[in-house]
């Protein structure tokens, strides 16, 4: 169970990072 | 009496662990049950620490992104306002910019 | 009462640990349980590696947070300029 919890949190963190990087790129594009 | 009970319990635990370590000494391949038990509780508390650390970072990230989105909206509205006042026709959003605006929504 | 409750929890926790350790006492002898023990050992190694990855990911998140904050700040500066222009 602990291993699954860690995996879930790791996936969540990775997803958030990807989303934020995309968000930063999009915003920078619009700021030009 | 309570203190004596507490120290007796501590001693029983200590003797039990010594017995297990003597009967099953840690080897390179295998660890004795007591070591594993301690490692199990160590990784549990490490996970809880990391989770507690992660939560505020994630919520701060959400808050900053919504602030960025709000400011972006205000800026674009203000630029359109400017266009009206000055009759300066700025280049309309490219397809890519339109897609990106949708994405941000 | 709260002091007494704390004491009770403390003693119960110690008794619980002793029970756990007692159940481990025979573990090393029975071969089937020995494999369980080894499996747990392997799992612990895997979980530790996952926690290392999670720790790195969280550090990465903190960096992303600071770049988001920088972006937000420069955007707010831009907004002030446009507002001033207006």
mmCIF file of C-alpha atoms in Angstrom:
data_model
loop_
_atom_site.group_PDB
_atom_site.id
_atom_site.type_symbol
_atom_site.label_atom_id
_atom_site.label_comp_id
_atom_site.label_asym_id
_atom_site.label_seq_id
_atom_site.Cartn_x
_atom_site.Cartn_y
_atom_site.Cartn_z
ATOM 1 C CA UNK A 1 0.000 0.000 0.000
ATOM 2 C CA UNK A 2 2.774 2.419 0.870
ATOM 3 C CA UNK A 3 4.453 1.700 -2.464
ATOM 4 C CA UNK A 4 1.203 2.493 -4.303
ATOM 5 C CA UNK A 5 0.777 5.721 -2.331
ATOM 6 C CA UNK A 6 4.293 6.805 -3.254
ATOM 7 C CA UNK A 7 3.683 5.951 -6.909
ATOM 8 C CA UNK A 8 0.432 7.916 -6.950
ATOM 9 C CA UNK A 9 2.043 10.978 -5.401
ATOM 10 C CA UNK A 10 5.017 10.723 -7.773
ATOM 11 C CA UNK A 11 2.717 10.601 -10.824
ATOM 12 C CA UNK A 12 0.705 13.538 -9.465
ATOM 13 C CA UNK A 13 3.845 15.601 -8.937
ATOM 14 C CA UNK A 14 5.144 14.787 -12.426
ATOM 15 C CA UNK A 15 1.808 15.693 -14.008
ATOM 16 C CA UNK A 16 1.707 19.031 -12.174
ATOM 17 C CA UNK A 17 5.240 19.811 -13.333
ATOM 18 C CA UNK A 18 4.442 19.094 -16.954
ATOM 19 C CA UNK A 19 1.285 21.194 -16.750
ATOM 20 C CA UNK A 20 3.155 24.118 -15.199
ATOM 21 C CA UNK A 21 5.933 24.007 -17.797
ATOM 22 C CA UNK A 22 3.288 24.102 -20.527
ATOM 23 C CA UNK A 23 1.590 26.978 -18.737
ATOM 24 C CA UNK A 24 4.841 28.968 -18.559
ATOM 25 C CA UNK A 25 5.570 28.418 -22.271
ATOM 26 C CA UNK A 26 2.027 29.457 -23.235
ATOM 27 C CA UNK A 27 2.173 32.592 -21.130
ATOM 28 C CA UNK A 28 5.581 33.584 -22.502
ATOM 29 C CA UNK A 29 4.302 33.136 -26.037
ATOM 30 C CA UNK A 30 1.367 35.469 -25.357
ATOM 31 C CA UNK A 31 3.586 38.027 -23.649
ATOM 32 C CA UNK A 32 5.655 38.566 -26.798
ATOM 33 C CA UNK B 1 5.315 2.260 39.472
ATOM 34 C CA UNK B 2 4.539 3.621 36.018
ATOM 35 C CA UNK B 3 8.201 4.455 35.464
ATOM 36 C CA UNK B 4 9.196 0.943 36.498
ATOM 37 C CA UNK B 5 6.615 -0.546 34.101
ATOM 38 C CA UNK B 6 7.904 1.712 31.342
ATOM 39 C CA UNK B 7 11.538 0.722 31.863
ATOM 40 C CA UNK B 8 10.592 -2.972 32.164
ATOM 41 C CA UNK B 9 8.791 -2.755 28.815
ATOM 42 C CA UNK B 10 11.820 -1.066 27.307
ATOM 43 C CA UNK B 11 14.044 -3.835 28.642
ATOM 44 C CA UNK B 12 11.779 -6.582 27.284
ATOM 45 C CA UNK B 13 11.857 -4.933 23.858
ATOM 46 C CA UNK B 14 15.626 -4.627 24.015
ATOM 47 C CA UNK B 15 16.099 -8.298 25.027
ATOM 48 C CA UNK B 16 13.742 -9.487 22.296
ATOM 49 C CA UNK B 17 15.590 -7.494 19.652
ATOM 50 C CA UNK B 18 18.955 -8.803 20.857
ATOM 51 C CA UNK B 19 17.676 -12.362 20.701
ATOM 52 C CA UNK B 20 16.384 -11.927 17.154
ATOM 53 C CA UNK B 21 19.623 -10.249 16.042
ATOM 54 C CA UNK B 22 21.654 -13.065 17.573
ATOM 55 C CA UNK B 23 19.518 -15.791 15.961
ATOM 56 C CA UNK B 24 19.379 -14.040 12.598
ATOM 57 C CA UNK B 25 22.411 -11.804 12.182
ATOM 58 C CA UNK B 26 22.138 -9.281 9.351
ATOM 59 C CA UNK B 27 23.936 -10.560 6.292
ATOM 60 C CA UNK B 28 24.704 -8.773 3.028
ATOM 61 C CA UNK B 29 21.739 -10.542 1.455
ATOM 62 C CA UNK B 30 19.277 -10.786 4.315
ATOM 63 C CA UNK B 31 18.313 -8.433 7.054
ATOM 64 C CA UNK B 32 16.886 -9.536 10.357
ATOM 65 C CA UNK B 33 13.196 -8.836 11.085
ATOM 66 C CA UNK B 34 13.951 -6.120 13.621
ATOM 67 C CA UNK B 35 16.069 -4.182 11.116
ATOM 68 C CA UNK B 36 13.285 -4.520 8.530
ATOM 69 C CA UNK B 37 10.677 -3.321 11.022
ATOM 70 C CA UNK B 38 12.754 -0.248 11.771
ATOM 71 C CA UNK B 39 13.348 0.412 8.060
ATOM 72 C CA UNK B 40 9.618 0.039 7.375
ATOM 73 C CA UNK B 41 8.721 2.718 9.915
ATOM 74 C CA UNK B 42 11.551 4.883 8.565
ATOM 75 C CA UNK B 43 10.201 4.863 5.012
ATOM 76 C CA UNK B 44 6.668 5.485 6.292
ATOM 77 C CA UNK B 45 7.746 8.627 8.139
ATOM 78 C CA UNK B 46 9.888 9.701 5.162
ATOM 79 C CA UNK B 47 6.828 9.430 2.907
ATOM 80 C CA UNK B 48 4.717 11.458 5.345
ATOM 81 C CA UNK B 49 7.396 14.151 5.503
ATOM 82 C CA UNK B 50 7.640 14.378 1.719
ATOM 83 C CA UNK B 51 3.856 14.456 1.347
ATOM 84 C CA UNK B 52 3.589 17.234 3.934
ATOM 85 C CA UNK B 53 6.296 19.113 2.003
ATOM 86 C CA UNK B 54 4.592 18.583 -1.367
ATOM 87 C CA UNK B 55 1.117 19.850 -0.428
ATOM 88 C CA UNK B 56 1.902 23.567 0.152
ATOM 89 C CA UNK B 57 4.101 23.654 -2.972
ATOM 90 C CA UNK B 58 1.264 22.292 -5.119
ATOM 91 C CA UNK B 59 -1.283 24.758 -3.728
ATOM 92 C CA UNK B 60 1.135 27.679 -4.107
ATOM 93 C CA UNK B 61 1.669 26.661 -7.720
ATOM 94 C CA UNK B 62 -2.092 26.672 -8.376
ATOM 95 C CA UNK B 63 -2.427 30.117 -6.785
ATOM 96 C CA UNK B 64 0.395 31.634 -8.847
ATOM 97 C CA UNK B 65 -0.997 30.184 -12.074
ATOM 98 C CA UNK B 66 -4.434 31.678 -11.409
ATOM 99 C CA UNK B 67 -2.816 35.039 -10.637
ATOM 100 C CA UNK B 68 -0.918 34.861 -13.932
ATOM 101 C CA UNK B 69 -4.089 33.973 -15.799
ATOM 102 C CA UNK B 70 -6.032 36.869 -14.253
ATOM 103 C CA UNK B 71 -3.271 39.384 -15.017
ATOM 104 C CA UNK B 72 -2.967 38.079 -18.571
ATOM 105 C CA UNK B 73 -6.702 38.546 -19.073
ATOM 106 C CA UNK B 74 -6.621 42.070 -17.645
ATOM 107 C CA UNK B 75 -3.646 42.980 -19.841
ATOM 108 C CA UNK B 76 -5.291 41.701 -23.009
ATOM 109 C CA UNK B 77 -8.521 43.536 -22.176
ATOM 110 C CA UNK B 78 -6.562 46.705 -21.522
ATOM 111 C CA UNK B 79 -4.741 46.382 -24.871
ATOM 112 C CA UNK B 80 -8.059 46.052 -26.669
ATOM 113 C CA UNK B 81 -9.201 49.172 -24.828
ATOM 114 C CA UNK B 82 -6.086 50.949 -26.066
ATOM 115 C CA UNK B 83 -6.770 49.841 -29.614
ATOM 116 C CA UNK B 84 -10.176 51.480 -29.519
ATOM 117 C CA UNK B 85 -8.822 54.780 -28.165
ATOM 118 C CA UNK B 86 -5.903 55.034 -30.539
ATOM 119 C CA UNK B 87 -7.331 53.420 -33.649
ATOM 120 C CA UNK B 88 -4.064 51.492 -33.840
ATOM 121 C CA UNK B 89 -4.856 48.161 -35.380
ATOM 122 C CA UNK B 90 -2.528 45.670 -33.636
ATOM 123 C CA UNK B 91 -1.962 42.378 -35.403
ATOM 124 C CA UNK B 92 -4.713 39.976 -34.313
ATOM 125 C CA UNK B 93 -3.778 36.827 -32.442
ATOM 126 C CA UNK B 94 -2.096 34.182 -34.567
ATOM 127 C CA UNK B 95 -3.640 30.734 -34.690
ATOM 128 C CA UNK B 96 -0.964 29.514 -32.292
ATOM 129 C CA UNK B 97 -1.706 32.340 -29.854
ATOM 130 C CA UNK B 98 -5.427 31.587 -30.049
ATOM 131 C CA UNK B 99 -4.788 27.923 -29.277
ATOM 132 C CA UNK B 100 -2.537 28.817 -26.411
ATOM 133 C CA UNK B 101 -5.125 31.218 -24.984
ATOM 134 C CA UNK B 102 -7.673 28.424 -25.085
ATOM 135 C CA UNK B 103 -5.189 26.090 -23.396
ATOM 136 C CA UNK B 104 -4.595 28.575 -20.602
ATOM 137 C CA UNK B 105 -8.338 28.684 -20.000
ATOM 138 C CA UNK C 1 -6.572 13.164 32.308
ATOM 139 C CA UNK C 2 -4.696 14.238 29.164
ATOM 140 C CA UNK C 3 -1.394 13.453 30.890
ATOM 141 C CA UNK C 4 -2.748 10.065 31.910
ATOM 142 C CA UNK C 5 -4.043 9.450 28.364
ATOM 143 C CA UNK C 6 -0.616 10.314 26.961
ATOM 144 C CA UNK C 7 0.987 7.880 29.372
ATOM 145 C CA UNK C 8 -1.496 5.160 28.423
ATOM 146 C CA UNK C 9 -0.794 5.709 24.704
ATOM 147 C CA UNK C 10 2.918 5.530 25.380
ATOM 148 C CA UNK C 11 2.633 2.269 27.328
ATOM 149 C CA UNK C 12 0.197 0.766 24.805
ATOM 150 C CA UNK C 13 2.563 1.681 21.974
ATOM 151 C CA UNK C 14 5.420 -0.082 23.765
ATOM 152 C CA UNK C 15 3.270 -3.158 24.384
ATOM 153 C CA UNK C 16 2.239 -3.119 20.730
ATOM 154 C CA UNK C 17 5.875 -3.020 19.625
ATOM 155 C CA UNK C 18 6.722 -5.923 21.921
ATOM 156 C CA UNK C 19 3.838 -7.952 20.466
ATOM 157 C CA UNK C 20 5.060 -7.171 16.936
ATOM 158 C CA UNK C 21 8.608 -8.147 17.804
ATOM 159 C CA UNK C 22 7.387 -11.353 19.505
ATOM 160 C CA UNK C 23 5.570 -12.316 16.328
ATOM 161 C CA UNK C 24 8.824 -11.769 14.451
ATOM 162 C CA UNK C 25 10.701 -14.026 16.827
ATOM 163 C CA UNK C 26 10.031 -17.254 14.964
ATOM 164 C CA UNK C 27 10.027 -15.614 11.585
ATOM 165 C CA UNK C 28 13.603 -16.439 10.709
ATOM 166 C CA UNK C 29 13.124 -20.171 11.286
ATOM 167 C CA UNK C 30 10.191 -20.978 8.955
ATOM 168 C CA UNK C 31 11.541 -21.047 5.368
ATOM 169 C CA UNK C 32 8.266 -19.815 3.836
ATOM 170 C CA UNK C 33 8.249 -16.801 6.127
ATOM 171 C CA UNK C 34 11.914 -16.285 5.339
ATOM 172 C CA UNK C 35 10.957 -15.609 1.711
ATOM 173 C CA UNK C 36 8.305 -13.161 2.929
ATOM 174 C CA UNK C 37 11.031 -11.436 4.914
ATOM 175 C CA UNK C 38 13.288 -11.209 1.877
ATOM 176 C CA UNK C 39 10.394 -9.920 -0.240
ATOM 177 C CA UNK C 40 9.741 -7.179 2.313
ATOM 178 C CA UNK C 41 13.433 -6.330 2.189
ATOM 179 C CA UNK C 42 13.280 -5.966 -1.600
ATOM 180 C CA UNK C 43 10.105 -3.869 -1.389
ATOM 181 C CA UNK C 44 11.771 -1.535 1.091
ATOM 182 C CA UNK C 45 14.614 -0.956 -1.378
ATOM 183 C CA UNK C 46 12.117 -0.220 -4.182
ATOM 184 C CA UNK C 47 10.080 2.181 -2.033
ATOM 185 C CA UNK C 48 13.236 3.983 -0.970
ATOM 186 C CA UNK C 49 14.207 4.496 -4.619
ATOM 187 C CA UNK C 50 10.701 5.798 -5.345
ATOM 188 C CA UNK C 51 10.994 8.201 -2.402
ATOM 189 C CA UNK C 52 14.313 9.445 -3.814
ATOM 190 C CA UNK C 53 12.578 10.140 -7.141
ATOM 191 C CA UNK C 54 9.719 11.857 -5.291
ATOM 192 C CA UNK C 55 12.212 14.019 -3.401
ATOM 193 C CA UNK C 56 13.832 15.089 -6.700
ATOM 194 C CA UNK C 57 10.427 15.769 -8.236
ATOM 195 C CA UNK C 58 9.470 18.000 -5.308
ATOM 196 C CA UNK C 59 12.728 19.948 -5.661
ATOM 197 C CA UNK C 60 11.905 20.368 -9.354
ATOM 198 C CA UNK C 61 8.434 21.609 -8.350
ATOM 199 C CA UNK C 62 10.026 24.242 -6.127
ATOM 200 C CA UNK C 63 12.101 25.498 -9.076
ATOM 201 C CA UNK C 64 8.991 25.580 -11.261
ATOM 202 C CA UNK C 65 7.267 27.562 -8.523
ATOM 203 C CA UNK C 66 9.960 30.224 -8.506
ATOM 204 C CA UNK C 67 9.883 30.585 -12.304
ATOM 205 C CA UNK C 68 6.082 30.895 -12.144
ATOM 206 C CA UNK C 69 6.492 33.665 -9.556
ATOM 207 C CA UNK C 70 9.034 35.491 -11.726
ATOM 208 C CA UNK C 71 6.677 35.219 -14.685
ATOM 209 C CA UNK C 72 3.807 36.531 -12.593
ATOM 210 C CA UNK C 73 5.884 39.473 -11.448
ATOM 211 C CA UNK C 74 7.000 40.483 -14.941
ATOM 212 C CA UNK C 75 3.451 40.086 -16.214
ATOM 213 C CA UNK C 76 2.188 42.401 -13.489
ATOM 214 C CA UNK C 77 4.872 44.926 -14.489
ATOM 215 C CA UNK C 78 3.679 44.706 -18.094
ATOM 216 C CA UNK C 79 0.136 45.248 -16.953
ATOM 217 C CA UNK C 80 1.137 48.415 -15.087
ATOM 218 C CA UNK C 81 2.842 49.726 -18.252
ATOM 219 C CA UNK C 82 -0.238 49.049 -20.384
ATOM 220 C CA UNK C 83 -2.444 50.612 -17.731
ATOM 221 C CA UNK C 84 -0.175 53.659 -17.673
ATOM 222 C CA UNK C 85 -0.333 53.870 -21.467
ATOM 223 C CA UNK C 86 -4.087 53.696 -21.317
#
